[in-house]
GROMACS .gro file of C-alpha atoms in nm:
model
  139
    1UNK     CA    1  -0.749  -0.153   1.813
    2UNK     CA    2  -0.549  -0.344   2.113
    3UNK     CA    3  -0.224  -0.309   1.884
    4UNK     CA    4  -0.296   0.065   1.828
    5UNK     CA    5  -0.321   0.125   2.201
    6UNK     CA    6  -0.020  -0.076   2.330
    7UNK     CA    7   0.191   0.109   2.006
    8UNK     CA    8   0.093   0.453   2.171
    9UNK     CA    9   0.152   0.341   2.510
   10UNK     CA   10   0.495   0.224   2.422
   11UNK     CA   11   0.553   0.552   2.225
   12UNK     CA   12   0.484   0.768   2.460
   13UNK     CA   13   0.674   0.579   2.747
   14UNK     CA   14   1.030   0.593   2.523
   15UNK     CA   15   1.256   0.821   2.714
   16UNK     CA   16   1.305   1.179   2.493
   17UNK     CA   17   1.668   1.229   2.451
   18UNK     CA   18   1.697   1.572   2.339
   19UNK     CA   19   2.010   1.780   2.349
   20UNK     CA   20   1.841   2.108   2.291
   21UNK     CA   21   1.871   2.361   2.591
   22UNK     CA   22   1.661   2.681   2.617
   23UNK     CA   23   1.875   2.889   2.853
   24UNK     CA   24   1.568   3.146   2.943
   25UNK     CA   25   1.506   3.298   3.186
   26UNK     CA   26   1.136   3.226   3.134
   27UNK     CA   27   0.881   3.368   3.345
   28UNK     CA   28   0.674   3.087   3.525
   29UNK     CA   29   0.339   3.106   3.677
   30UNK     CA   30   0.328   2.765   3.895
   31UNK     CA   31  -0.041   2.672   3.957
   32UNK     CA   32  -0.006   2.309   4.077
   33UNK     CA   33   0.242   2.137   4.267
   34UNK     CA   34   0.248   1.750   4.264
   35UNK     CA   35   0.544   1.650   4.492
   36UNK     CA   36   0.871   1.838   4.610
   37UNK     CA   37   1.024   1.863   4.252
   38UNK     CA   38   0.757   1.849   4.034
   39UNK     CA   39   0.515   2.125   3.936
   40UNK     CA   40   0.317   2.248   3.680
   41UNK     CA   41   0.336   2.602   3.545
   42UNK     CA   42   0.214   2.839   3.286
   43UNK     CA   43   0.551   2.975   3.120
   44UNK     CA   44   0.589   3.287   2.918
   45UNK     CA   45   0.739   3.193   2.611
   46UNK     CA   46   0.681   3.497   2.381
   47UNK     CA   47   0.478   3.841   2.360
   48UNK     CA   48   0.106   3.691   2.433
   49UNK     CA   49   0.247   3.344   2.407
   50UNK     CA   50   0.229   3.093   2.738
   51UNK     CA   51   0.248   2.714   2.749
   52UNK     CA   52   0.107   2.480   3.027
   53UNK     CA   53   0.378   2.211   3.118
   54UNK     CA   54   0.513   1.968   3.421
   55UNK     CA   55   0.873   2.098   3.560
   56UNK     CA   56   1.096   1.882   3.732
   57UNK     CA   57   1.373   2.095   3.945
   58UNK     CA   58   1.725   2.022   3.796
   59UNK     CA   59   1.954   1.886   3.999
   60UNK     CA   60   1.754   1.729   4.315
   61UNK     CA   61   1.563   1.422   4.402
   62UNK     CA   62   1.289   1.448   4.677
   63UNK     CA   63   1.110   1.155   4.874
   64UNK     CA   64   0.781   0.981   4.699
   65UNK     CA   65   0.442   1.029   4.832
   66UNK     CA   66   0.446   0.623   4.747
   67UNK     CA   67   0.757   0.621   4.952
   68UNK     CA   68   0.846   0.255   5.091
   69UNK     CA   69   0.839   0.392   5.446
   70UNK     CA   70   0.597   0.582   5.682
   71UNK     CA   71   0.897   0.847   5.704
   72UNK     CA   72   0.957   0.894   5.340
   73UNK     CA   73   0.587   0.964   5.257
   74UNK     CA   74   0.558   1.209   5.554
   75UNK     CA   75   0.893   1.389   5.432
   76UNK     CA   76   0.702   1.404   5.068
   77UNK     CA   77   0.453   1.580   5.243
   78UNK     CA   78   0.706   1.823   5.410
   79UNK     CA   79   0.897   1.889   5.058
   80UNK     CA   80   0.559   1.936   4.865
   81UNK     CA   81   0.437   2.185   5.125
   82UNK     CA   82   0.782   2.347   5.130
   83UNK     CA   83   0.781   2.382   4.734
   84UNK     CA   84   0.439   2.540   4.773
   85UNK     CA   85   0.527   2.791   4.934
   86UNK     CA   86   0.851   2.846   4.800
   87UNK     CA   87   0.677   2.902   4.446
   88UNK     CA   88   0.498   3.220   4.550
   89UNK     CA   89   0.684   3.493   4.403
   90UNK     CA   90   0.872   3.592   4.070
   91UNK     CA   91   0.957   3.294   3.965
   92UNK     CA   92   1.195   3.207   3.649
   93UNK     CA   93   1.334   2.914   3.485
   94UNK     CA   94   1.659   2.868   3.313
   95UNK     CA   95   1.861   2.572   3.138
   96UNK     CA   96   1.528   2.412   3.059
   97UNK     CA   97   1.524   2.075   2.837
   98UNK     CA   98   1.384   1.777   2.775
   99UNK     CA   99   1.324   1.501   3.128
  100UNK     CA  100   1.403   1.137   3.086
  101UNK     CA  101   1.017   1.090   2.989
  102UNK     CA  102   0.825   1.278   2.733
  103UNK     CA  103   0.598   1.572   2.823
  104UNK     CA  104   0.828   1.688   3.097
  105UNK     CA  105   1.100   1.948   3.123
  106UNK     CA  106   1.387   1.972   3.359
  107UNK     CA  107   1.482   2.349   3.473
  108UNK     CA  108   1.687   2.520   3.701
  109UNK     CA  109   1.404   2.694   3.944
  110UNK     CA  110   1.487   3.054   4.080
  111UNK     CA  111   1.230   3.220   4.293
  112UNK     CA  112   1.297   3.605   4.350
  113UNK     CA  113   1.632   3.523   4.259
  114UNK     CA  114   1.704   3.245   4.525
  115UNK     CA  115   1.767   2.873   4.410
  116UNK     CA  116   1.491   2.665   4.478
  117UNK     CA  117   1.715   2.368   4.467
  118UNK     CA  118   1.948   2.499   4.728
  119UNK     CA  119   1.693   2.551   4.955
  120UNK     CA  120   1.488   2.224   4.967
  121UNK     CA  121   1.838   2.056   5.014
  122UNK     CA  122   1.942   2.302   5.297
  123UNK     CA  123   1.621   2.214   5.495
  124UNK     CA  124   1.680   1.846   5.419
  125UNK     CA  125   1.364   1.766   5.172
  126UNK     CA  126   1.587   1.697   4.912
  127UNK     CA  127   1.925   1.557   4.805
  128UNK     CA  128   2.140   1.643   4.506
  129UNK     CA  129   2.049   1.427   4.186
  130UNK     CA  130   2.251   1.359   3.871
  131UNK     CA  131   2.009   1.128   3.688
  132UNK     CA  132   2.170   0.844   3.785
  133UNK     CA  133   2.033   0.559   4.055
  134UNK     CA  134   1.840   0.709   4.334
  135UNK     CA  135   1.906   0.656   4.705
  136UNK     CA  136   1.641   0.524   4.934
  137UNK     CA  137   1.486   0.743   5.183
  138UNK     CA  138   1.425   0.476   5.430
  139UNK     CA  139   1.761   0.371   5.541
   0.00000   0.00000   0.00000
């Protein structure tokens, strides 16, 4: 049994590398914000069909709630609160694809036609991110 549990943990932690992209737009109804760049939403994929999924906003990195310094932790809470406010409106997802880890997708997110990543960057609550090594927030 111990080996089965270990195998399951290893399988779900394997990065997903899929080239498939769903262009959208897809209507989303956010119901939970994890941090400044990740939230959960019900996404309408077809007539009468929705899925609930975690979504990471593509192209940005925000401070971590469990950051390395008090400044990062405080900024993370500010970024989360800002995202909660920004997600009030007509949320659309485009260019949806798998993230690095199974279960979460990356998407370009707009609300009422406004690019959410751009707003968070302009407020100093996010940085552009291309998937490489992230810079620290405590420097």
